[in-house]
Amino acid sequence: MYKLHSTCRACGAKSLLPVIDFGFQPLANDFQAAADARAGAAPLKVLYCPACTLAQLSVVVDPAVLYSNYPYVTSPSQTMLDHFASLLRDLEEERGGTLGKVLEIGSNDGALLKFLESNAESVTGVDPAANLVELAEAKGIQTHRTNWCSAVADLLDCTYDTIIARHVFAHCDDWWDFIKALHLVSHANTVVAIEVPYAGDLLDKNQFDTIYHEHLSYVNLRAVNSLLLETPFYLAKVIRYPIHGGAMLLILRWRTAGAVPVPSDSIDSERWRNLNGRAREMMQSLRSMVKVLGGSKSYRVCGYGASAKSTIWLNGCGFTHQDLAFVHDVTPQKQGKLCPGTDIPIIGDRASLETCTHAVLFAWNFAAEIIAKEEPLRRQGLKFIVPVPELKIIE
Ligand code: TMP
Ligand code: ZN
């Protein structure tokens, strides 16, 4: 199901240092019904490259196992719509006008392309998940069902004015081929926009729960500049966004004479090692809190948001349905399934939520929106427990 990966994906260095080790863990999005087989576990270990400061997983799980049928659907939340509006504004500014012909790599259910459609000459998606391509096509978004690679780019036989890849670059094993494929479908004025979580935010805000098998790399600018050094692209601009706890949009352009890349940052290995210790403390704190609450007959605790991040918490804390009665989630693809590695069911109905006194907010990246939305339930007494960046009960 997985293979070992011991050379740096960005600069090719061979001597990588182990900085985080969470042992064997289930796949974070392996939501299955109780009667169905699960994919199993794989090592979750982070290696650090002293040469370019990239952090990456020690293994690569077979993408066919991870992505053929993918339960993560781009959230239809207001937070995401606001983000799409920011992206559109920033991309138009980069282009100096309309978006032209748009290609999105990892286009999920077509939500972003649908949003951009009226501002573009054409929109085309590429995504490997059959279930998501079906949803995109139902919205009228033309989508090629495949992983992104140079062989696919060759077949497209077309160039695009704007190329977007949101939260897919960190999922990609072969960055050289990814960049080669971008070159095949771009022209001298193409704006390539790659959105990735920023490793600095992960470290600063204790987001260790975003470390899971799909996220092969934890990206910073020095690593990106190292990677691009031998390619036709350079890092022309970086735009920061608050989405998903802190992301950056890497604007890549064809290198021209005199092009100056965005200056590199650098992340030292000690910061990663510190996070390893902090993750254990944070899991112990949540575990103690939930056990104390569960020990009292007056309280009933559930989870809120069956995010991939929730899998890391639930398995790290060793929670069962005795600890958390269920995890509430609005995603139809997840409802009726179990949280990976556990016996905790995912339930979408409001009545169950109303029976709880406390909900651990595993979708903490949507905290402001969810806490505001659930104001009526909070007035009835529901308290949110927010685990990141620090364990906190919202009274
Ligand atoms: P994500 O953090 O990986 O985007 O996952 C968030 C999960 O939370 C996703 O499964 C959808 C769910 N969710 C809700 O159940 N209710 C909500 O209001 C929001 C914003 C998300
Ligand atoms: Zn490196």
GROMACS .gro file of C-alpha atoms and ligand atoms in nm:
model
  417
    1MET     CA    1   0.000   0.000   0.000
    2TYR     CA    2   0.299   0.235   0.051
    3LYS     CA    3   0.663   0.277  -0.048
    4LEU     CA    4   0.949   0.438   0.141
    5HIS     CA    5   1.072   0.777   0.021
    6SER     CA    6   1.409   0.889   0.153
    7THR     CA    7   1.540   1.160  -0.082
    8CYS     CA    8   1.428   1.524  -0.074
    9ARG     CA    9   1.144   1.589  -0.316
   10ALA     CA   10   1.263   1.949  -0.373
   11CYS     CA   11   1.643   1.941  -0.389
   12GLY     CA   12   1.731   1.571  -0.415
   13ALA     CA   13   1.939   1.563  -0.092
   14LYS     CA   14   1.979   1.216   0.054
   15SER     CA   15   2.055   1.277   0.423
   16LEU     CA   16   1.717   1.357   0.576
   17LEU     CA   17   1.659   1.382   0.952
   18PRO     CA   18   1.360   1.223   1.131
   19VAL     CA   19   1.174   1.497   1.323
   20ILE     CA   20   0.822   1.363   1.389
   21ASP     CA   21   0.704   1.007   1.446
   22PHE     CA   22   0.337   0.922   1.506
   23GLY     CA   23   0.386   0.548   1.448
   24PHE     CA   24   0.146   0.352   1.225
   25GLN     CA   25  -0.176   0.542   1.159
   26PRO     CA   26  -0.490   0.474   0.951
   27LEU     CA   27  -0.548   0.672   0.631
   28ALA     CA   28  -0.717   0.997   0.736
   29ASN     CA   29  -0.997   0.988   0.477
   30ASP     CA   30  -1.065   0.613   0.489
   31PHE     CA   31  -1.430   0.652   0.587
   32GLN     CA   32  -1.595   0.311   0.558
   33ALA     CA   33  -1.922   0.155   0.673
   34ALA     CA   34  -1.881  -0.090   0.965
   35ALA     CA   35  -1.926  -0.390   0.734
   36ASP     CA   36  -1.671  -0.274   0.476
   37ALA     CA   37  -1.297  -0.341   0.463
   38ARG     CA   38  -1.057  -0.066   0.562
   39ALA     CA   39  -0.732   0.016   0.385
   40GLY     CA   40  -0.515  -0.041   0.695
   41ALA     CA   41  -0.238   0.164   0.851
   42ALA     CA   42   0.095   0.309   0.733
   43PRO     CA   43   0.385   0.483   0.910
   44LEU     CA   44   0.329   0.853   0.976
   45LYS     CA   45   0.677   0.996   1.010
   46VAL     CA   46   0.820   1.332   0.898
   47LEU     CA   47   1.174   1.375   0.762
   48TYR     CA   48   1.352   1.709   0.739
   49CYS     CA   49   1.596   1.817   0.468
   50PRO     CA   50   1.884   2.021   0.616
   51ALA     CA   51   1.980   2.139   0.266
   52CYS     CA   52   1.654   2.312   0.162
   53THR     CA   53   1.447   2.290   0.489
   54LEU     CA   54   1.161   2.094   0.329
   55ALA     CA   55   0.973   1.854   0.558
   56GLN     CA   56   0.820   1.546   0.396
   57LEU     CA   57   0.672   1.209   0.492
   58SER     CA   58   0.894   0.902   0.500
   59VAL     CA   59   0.643   0.704   0.289
   60VAL     CA   60   0.422   0.753  -0.015
   61VAL     CA   61   0.087   0.573   0.003
   62ASP     CA   62  -0.035   0.445  -0.334
   63PRO     CA   63  -0.243   0.731  -0.485
   64ALA     CA   64  -0.490   0.476  -0.625
   65VAL     CA   65  -0.573   0.376  -0.265
   66LEU     CA   66  -0.603   0.739  -0.151
   67TYR     CA   67  -0.783   0.909  -0.436
   68SER     CA   68  -0.991   0.675  -0.656
   69ASN     CA   69  -1.295   0.745  -0.445
   70TYR     CA   70  -1.240   1.056  -0.240
   71PRO     CA   71  -1.480   1.167   0.034
   72TYR     CA   72  -1.340   1.519   0.066
   73VAL     CA   73  -1.577   1.754  -0.113
   74THR     CA   74  -1.483   2.122  -0.127
   75SER     CA   75  -1.677   2.279   0.155
   76PRO     CA   76  -1.980   2.481   0.042
   77SER     CA   77  -1.923   2.708   0.345
   78GLN     CA   78  -1.925   3.088   0.349
   79THR     CA   79  -1.557   3.077   0.454
   80MET     CA   80  -1.474   2.895   0.130
   81LEU     CA   81  -1.688   3.126  -0.086
   82ASP     CA   82  -1.510   3.428   0.064
   83HIS     CA   83  -1.179   3.260  -0.017
   84PHE     CA   84  -1.284   3.195  -0.378
   85ALA     CA   85  -1.371   3.566  -0.410
   86SER     CA   86  -1.023   3.661  -0.282
   87LEU     CA   87  -0.863   3.417  -0.525
   88LEU     CA   88  -1.057   3.559  -0.820
   89ARG     CA   89  -0.961   3.915  -0.730
   90ASP     CA   90  -0.592   3.825  -0.687
   91LEU     CA   91  -0.575   3.614  -1.003
   92GLU     CA   92  -0.735   3.890  -1.213
   93GLU     CA   93  -0.483   4.132  -1.072
   94GLU     CA   94  -0.197   3.895  -1.161
   95ARG     CA   95  -0.336   3.848  -1.511
   96GLY     CA   96  -0.399   4.220  -1.555
   97GLY     CA   97  -0.750   4.140  -1.678
   98THR     CA   98  -0.977   3.839  -1.717
   99LEU     CA   99  -0.863   3.485  -1.645
  100GLY     CA  100  -0.877   3.365  -2.008
  101LYS     CA  101  -0.863   2.987  -2.048
  102VAL     CA  102  -0.851   2.828  -1.703
  103LEU     CA  103  -0.724   2.483  -1.606
  104GLU     CA  104  -0.769   2.356  -1.250
  105ILE     CA  105  -0.561   2.062  -1.131
  106GLY     CA  106  -0.733   1.867  -0.853
  107SER     CA  107  -1.062   2.036  -0.934
  108ASN     CA  108  -1.261   1.825  -0.683
  109ASP     CA  109  -1.638   1.867  -0.737
  110GLY     CA  110  -1.589   2.166  -0.968
  111ALA     CA  111  -1.689   2.422  -0.703
  112LEU     CA  112  -1.410   2.670  -0.777
  113LEU     CA  113  -1.440   2.639  -1.156
  114LYS     CA  114  -1.815   2.694  -1.132
  115PHE     CA  115  -1.743   3.008  -0.930
  116LEU     CA  116  -1.486   3.134  -1.185
  117GLU     CA  117  -1.680   3.033  -1.497
  118SER     CA  118  -1.840   3.371  -1.569
  119ASN     CA  119  -1.500   3.542  -1.544
  120ALA     CA  120  -1.317   3.305  -1.777
  121GLU     CA  121  -1.309   3.225  -2.149
  122SER     CA  122  -1.332   2.853  -2.062
  123VAL     CA  123  -1.283   2.630  -1.758
  124THR     CA  124  -1.143   2.275  -1.753
  125GLY     CA  125  -1.080   2.047  -1.456
  126VAL     CA  126  -0.854   1.750  -1.390
  127ASP     CA  127  -0.925   1.520  -1.095
  128PRO     CA  128  -0.861   1.148  -1.031
  129ALA     CA  129  -1.171   1.075  -0.817
  130ALA     CA  130  -1.461   0.918  -1.011
  131ASN     CA  131  -1.720   1.029  -0.754
  132LEU     CA  132  -1.601   1.392  -0.772
  133VAL     CA  133  -1.580   1.404  -1.152
  134GLU     CA  134  -1.942   1.293  -1.160
  135LEU     CA  135  -2.040   1.583  -0.931
  136ALA     CA  136  -1.839   1.829  -1.143
  137GLU     CA  137  -1.992   1.707  -1.471
  138ALA     CA  138  -2.338   1.742  -1.315
  139LYS     CA  139  -2.254   2.111  -1.266
  140GLY     CA  140  -2.154   2.131  -1.633
  141ILE     CA  141  -1.780   2.152  -1.559
  142GLN     CA  142  -1.574   1.958  -1.814
  143THR     CA  143  -1.336   1.740  -1.609
  144HIS     CA  144  -1.069   1.487  -1.710
  145ARG     CA  145  -1.060   1.196  -1.466
  146THR     CA  146  -0.690   1.143  -1.408
  147ASN     CA  147  -0.394   1.229  -1.188
  148TRP     CA  148  -0.188   1.526  -1.304
  149CYS     CA  149   0.134   1.425  -1.484
  150SER     CA  150   0.328   1.513  -1.799
  151ALA     CA  151   0.171   1.227  -1.999
  152VAL     CA  152  -0.173   1.379  -1.931
  153ALA     CA  153  -0.053   1.733  -2.008
  154ASP     CA  154   0.076   1.603  -2.342
  155LEU     CA  155  -0.265   1.460  -2.425
  156LEU     CA  156  -0.442   1.789  -2.344
  157ASP     CA  157  -0.243   1.942  -2.630
  158CYS     CA  158  -0.347   2.295  -2.535
  159THR     CA  159  -0.213   2.592  -2.340
  160TYR     CA  160  -0.399   2.780  -2.068
  161ASP     CA  161  -0.381   3.140  -1.945
  162THR     CA  162  -0.448   3.064  -1.580
  163ILE     CA  163  -0.361   2.734  -1.412
  164ILE     CA  164  -0.479   2.673  -1.057
  165ALA     CA  165  -0.383   2.389  -0.824
  166ARG     CA  166  -0.539   2.418  -0.478
  167HIS     CA  167  -0.415   2.182  -0.208
  168VAL     CA  168  -0.279   1.926  -0.452
  169PHE     CA  169   0.093   2.013  -0.473
  170ALA     CA  170   0.163   1.882  -0.121
  171HIS     CA  171  -0.017   1.560  -0.222
  172CYS     CA  172   0.211   1.504  -0.521
  173ASP     CA  173   0.511   1.270  -0.505
  174ASP     CA  174   0.696   1.359  -0.826
  175TRP     CA  175   0.733   1.738  -0.823
  176TRP     CA  176   0.968   1.736  -1.124
  177ASP     CA  177   0.703   1.575  -1.339
  178PHE     CA  178   0.432   1.804  -1.197
  179ILE     CA  179   0.635   2.110  -1.305
  180LYS     CA  180   0.721   1.956  -1.642
  181ALA     CA  181   0.347   1.900  -1.699
  182LEU     CA  182   0.273   2.265  -1.611
  183HIS     CA  183   0.529   2.374  -1.867
  184LEU     CA  184   0.364   2.164  -2.139
  185VAL     CA  185   0.026   2.340  -2.092
  186SER     CA  186   0.148   2.695  -2.033
  187HIS     CA  187   0.276   2.985  -2.245
  188ALA     CA  188   0.506   3.277  -2.169
  189ASN     CA  189   0.227   3.480  -1.999
  190THR     CA  190   0.049   3.203  -1.812
  191VAL     CA  191  -0.016   3.264  -1.444
  192VAL     CA  192   0.031   2.941  -1.246
  193ALA     CA  193  -0.125   2.961  -0.899
  194ILE     CA  194  -0.045   2.683  -0.653
  195GLU     CA  195  -0.219   2.700  -0.316
  196VAL     CA  196  -0.050   2.507  -0.035
  197PRO     CA  197  -0.065   2.509   0.344
  198TYR     CA  198   0.236   2.702   0.480
  199ALA     CA  199   0.466   2.493   0.700
  200GLY     CA  200   0.543   2.802   0.913
  201ASP     CA  201   0.173   2.832   1.005
  202LEU     CA  202   0.154   2.460   1.081
  203LEU     CA  203   0.443   2.498   1.325
  204ASP     CA  204   0.338   2.832   1.478
  205LYS     CA  205  -0.023   2.726   1.531
  206ASN     CA  206   0.035   2.365   1.649
  207GLN     CA  207  -0.148   2.219   1.349
  208PHE     CA  208   0.012   1.874   1.380
  209ASP     CA  209  -0.326   1.724   1.286
  210THR     CA  210  -0.269   1.837   0.926
  211ILE     CA  211   0.014   1.581   0.910
  212TYR     CA  212  -0.142   1.277   0.743
  213HIS     CA  213  -0.061   1.043   0.458
  214GLU     CA  214  -0.211   1.258   0.182
  215HIS     CA  215   0.015   1.549   0.275
  216LEU     CA  216   0.348   1.423   0.148
  217SER     CA  217   0.528   1.758   0.189
  218TYR     CA  218   0.512   2.057   0.429
  219VAL     CA  219   0.608   2.346   0.208
  220ASN     CA  220   0.812   2.660   0.268
  221LEU     CA  221   0.966   2.909   0.026
  222ARG     CA  222   1.325   2.792   0.045
  223ALA     CA  223   1.215   2.445  -0.066
  224VAL     CA  224   1.007   2.591  -0.352
  225ASN     CA  225   1.295   2.808  -0.473
  226SER     CA  226   1.531   2.505  -0.456
  227LEU     CA  227   1.290   2.299  -0.662
  228LEU     CA  228   1.237   2.566  -0.927
  229LEU     CA  229   1.607   2.641  -0.972
  230GLU     CA  230   1.650   2.392  -1.256
  231THR     CA  231   1.303   2.443  -1.410
  232PRO     CA  232   1.163   2.695  -1.662
  233PHE     CA  233   0.959   2.860  -1.381
  234TYR     CA  234   1.041   3.098  -1.098
  235LEU     CA  235   0.849   3.201  -0.789
  236ALA     CA  236   0.716   3.542  -0.892
  237LYS     CA  237   0.490   3.622  -0.597
  238VAL     CA  238   0.345   3.474  -0.278
  239ILE     CA  239   0.003   3.570  -0.141
  240ARG     CA  240  -0.098   3.457   0.209
  241TYR     CA  241  -0.454   3.353   0.302
  242PRO     CA  242  -0.612   3.246   0.632
  243ILE     CA  243  -0.795   2.948   0.473
  244HIS     CA  244  -0.734   2.602   0.631
  245GLY     CA  245  -0.533   2.757   0.915
  246GLY     CA  246  -0.285   2.941   0.689
  247ALA     CA  247  -0.216   2.887   0.321
  248MET     CA  248  -0.004   3.056   0.059
  249LEU     CA  249  -0.064   3.103  -0.311
  250LEU     CA  250   0.259   3.046  -0.501
  251ILE     CA  251   0.251   3.240  -0.828
  252LEU     CA  252   0.484   3.073  -1.078
  253ARG     CA  253   0.578   3.232  -1.408
  254TRP     CA  254   0.811   3.141  -1.689
  255ARG     CA  255   1.159   3.257  -1.602
  256THR     CA  256   1.276   3.556  -1.806
  257ALA     CA  257   1.618   3.725  -1.810
  258GLY     CA  258   1.659   3.920  -1.487
  259ALA     CA  259   1.357   3.762  -1.312
  260VAL     CA  260   1.403   3.786  -0.935
  261PRO     CA  261   1.230   3.516  -0.727
  262VAL     CA  262   1.055   3.590  -0.397
  263PRO     CA  263   1.321   3.566  -0.121
  264SER     CA  264   1.348   3.232   0.060
  265ASP     CA  265   1.246   3.174   0.419
  266SER     CA  266   1.397   2.894   0.624
  267ILE     CA  267   1.260   2.661   0.891
  268ASP     CA  268   1.501   2.488   1.128
  269SER     CA  269   1.466   2.125   1.234
  270GLU     CA  270   1.426   2.214   1.604
  271ARG     CA  271   1.085   2.368   1.531
  272TRP     CA  272   0.969   2.034   1.391
  273ARG     CA  273   1.113   1.839   1.684
  274ASN     CA  274   0.936   2.073   1.928
  275LEU     CA  275   0.606   2.012   1.750
  276ASN     CA  276   0.653   1.637   1.799
  277GLY     CA  277   0.660   1.689   2.178
  278ARG     CA  278   0.381   1.947   2.176
  279ALA     CA  279   0.151   1.716   1.975
  280ARG     CA  280   0.178   1.451   2.247
  281GLU     CA  281   0.102   1.705   2.521
  282MET     CA  282  -0.196   1.843   2.331
  283MET     CA  283  -0.340   1.496   2.270
  284GLN     CA  284  -0.294   1.409   2.637
  285SER     CA  285  -0.479   1.729   2.737
  286LEU     CA  286  -0.778   1.656   2.514
  287ARG     CA  287  -0.782   1.294   2.629
  288SER     CA  288  -0.793   1.397   2.995
  289MET     CA  289  -1.064   1.656   2.933
  290VAL     CA  290  -1.288   1.413   2.741
  291LYS     CA  291  -1.234   1.136   2.998
  292VAL     CA  292  -1.329   1.369   3.286
  293LEU     CA  293  -1.642   1.489   3.103
  294GLY     CA  294  -1.732   1.131   3.003
  295GLY     CA  295  -1.698   1.022   3.367
  296SER     CA  296  -1.988   1.246   3.466
  297LYS     CA  297  -2.349   1.146   3.398
  298SER     CA  298  -2.436   1.510   3.333
  299TYR     CA  299  -2.232   1.534   3.016
  300ARG     CA  300  -2.239   1.386   2.665
  301VAL     CA  301  -1.952   1.457   2.429
  302CYS     CA  302  -1.941   1.432   2.049
  303GLY     CA  303  -1.707   1.548   1.774
  304TYR     CA  304  -1.801   1.816   1.521
  305GLY     CA  305  -1.657   1.788   1.167
  306ALA     CA  306  -1.523   1.450   1.048
  307SER     CA  307  -1.226   1.625   0.890
  308ALA     CA  308  -0.913   1.430   0.797
  309LYS     CA  309  -0.763   1.611   1.097
  310SER     CA  310  -1.016   1.440   1.324
  311THR     CA  311  -0.866   1.100   1.234
  312ILE     CA  312  -0.530   1.212   1.372
  313TRP     CA  313  -0.686   1.326   1.700
  314LEU     CA  314  -0.918   1.029   1.747
  315ASN     CA  315  -0.644   0.773   1.688
  316GLY     CA  316  -0.376   0.970   1.872
  317CYS     CA  317  -0.603   1.000   2.176
  318GLY     CA  318  -0.729   0.641   2.138
  319PHE     CA  319  -1.094   0.752   2.151
  320THR     CA  320  -1.381   0.508   2.103
  321HIS     CA  321  -1.757   0.567   2.083
  322GLN     CA  322  -1.756   0.538   2.465
  323ASP     CA  323  -1.561   0.866   2.469
  324LEU     CA  324  -1.724   1.046   2.175
  325ALA     CA  325  -2.078   0.926   2.103
  326PHE     CA  326  -2.045   1.023   1.736
  327VAL     CA  327  -1.892   1.283   1.508
  328HIS     CA  328  -2.136   1.524   1.348
  329ASP     CA  329  -2.074   1.607   0.980
  330VAL     CA  330  -2.290   1.754   0.704
  331THR     CA  331  -2.109   1.568   0.422
  332PRO     CA  332  -2.343   1.298   0.280
  333GLN     CA  333  -2.040   1.090   0.165
  334LYS     CA  334  -1.922   1.056   0.525
  335GLN     CA  335  -2.254   1.004   0.703
  336GLY     CA  336  -2.329   0.644   0.805
  337LYS     CA  337  -1.957   0.561   0.798
  338LEU     CA  338  -1.709   0.515   1.084
  339CYS     CA  339  -1.422   0.750   1.163
  340PRO     CA  340  -1.108   0.578   1.028
  341GLY     CA  341  -0.936   0.346   1.278
  342THR     CA  342  -1.225   0.377   1.529
  343ASP     CA  343  -1.577   0.257   1.607
  344ILE     CA  344  -1.711   0.614   1.621
  345PRO     CA  345  -2.003   0.671   1.380
  346ILE     CA  346  -2.049   0.983   1.167
  347ILE     CA  347  -2.397   1.125   1.197
  348GLY     CA  348  -2.552   1.425   1.026
  349ASP     CA  349  -2.883   1.472   1.203
  350ARG     CA  350  -2.943   1.772   1.424
  351ALA     CA  351  -3.144   1.580   1.687
  352SER     CA  352  -2.834   1.381   1.790
  353LEU     CA  353  -2.631   1.698   1.817
  354GLU     CA  354  -2.894   1.843   2.050
  355THR     CA  355  -2.840   1.555   2.297
  356CYS     CA  356  -2.477   1.663   2.359
  357THR     CA  357  -2.334   1.906   2.612
  358HIS     CA  358  -1.989   1.930   2.450
  359ALA     CA  359  -1.861   1.904   2.091
  360VAL     CA  360  -1.492   1.877   2.003
  361LEU     CA  361  -1.450   2.101   1.700
  362PHE     CA  362  -1.228   1.899   1.464
  363ALA     CA  363  -1.314   2.139   1.180
  364TRP     CA  364  -1.130   2.417   1.369
  365ASN     CA  365  -1.040   2.581   1.037
  366PHE     CA  366  -1.410   2.679   1.013
  367ALA     CA  367  -1.437   2.768   1.385
  368ALA     CA  368  -1.564   3.125   1.347
  369GLU     CA  369  -1.835   3.024   1.099
  370ILE     CA  370  -1.947   2.714   1.289
  371ILE     CA  371  -1.953   2.879   1.631
  372ALA     CA  372  -2.164   3.164   1.489
  373LYS     CA  373  -2.393   2.925   1.300
  374GLU     CA  374  -2.454   2.709   1.607
  375GLU     CA  375  -2.543   3.003   1.831
  376PRO     CA  376  -2.898   2.865   1.901
  377LEU     CA  377  -2.751   2.531   2.017
  378ARG     CA  378  -2.496   2.714   2.229
  379ARG     CA  379  -2.774   2.907   2.394
  380GLN     CA  380  -2.930   2.568   2.481
  381GLY     CA  381  -2.601   2.479   2.655
  382LEU     CA  382  -2.374   2.315   2.392
  383LYS     CA  383  -2.009   2.403   2.451
  384PHE     CA  384  -1.745   2.378   2.180
  385ILE     CA  385  -1.404   2.236   2.270
  386VAL     CA  386  -1.152   2.377   2.020
  387PRO     CA  387  -0.828   2.171   2.018
  388VAL     CA  388  -0.606   2.390   1.792
  389PRO     CA  389  -0.398   2.606   1.828
  390GLU     CA  390  -0.454   2.547   2.201
  391LEU     CA  391  -0.718   2.348   2.384
  392LYS     CA  392  -0.999   2.585   2.473
  393ILE     CA  393  -1.365   2.555   2.580
  394ILE     CA  394  -1.591   2.818   2.424
  395GLU     CA  395  -1.836   2.909   2.700
  396TMP     P1  396  -1.184   2.002   0.637
  396TMP     O1  397  -1.135   2.077   0.758
  396TMP     O2  398  -1.089   1.892   0.597
  396TMP     O3  399  -1.228   2.094   0.528
  396TMP     O4  400  -1.312   1.921   0.687
  396TMP     C1  401  -1.417   1.988   0.751
  396TMP     C2  402  -1.530   1.888   0.772
  396TMP     O5  403  -1.630   1.952   0.852
  396TMP     C3  404  -1.596   1.845   0.644
  396TMP     O6  405  -1.619   1.703   0.648
  396TMP     C4  406  -1.729   1.919   0.643
  396TMP     C5  407  -1.757   1.941   0.790
  396TMP     N1  408  -1.834   2.060   0.821
  396TMP     C6  409  -1.956   2.045   0.885
  396TMP     O7  410  -1.998   1.934   0.916
  396TMP     N2  411  -2.030   2.159   0.912
  396TMP     C7  412  -1.987   2.284   0.876
  396TMP     O8  413  -2.057   2.383   0.903
  396TMP     C8  414  -1.859   2.297   0.810
  396TMP     C9  415  -1.807   2.434   0.772
  396TMP    C10  416  -1.786   2.183   0.785
  397ZN      ZN  417   1.590   1.942   0.017
   0.00000   0.00000   0.00000
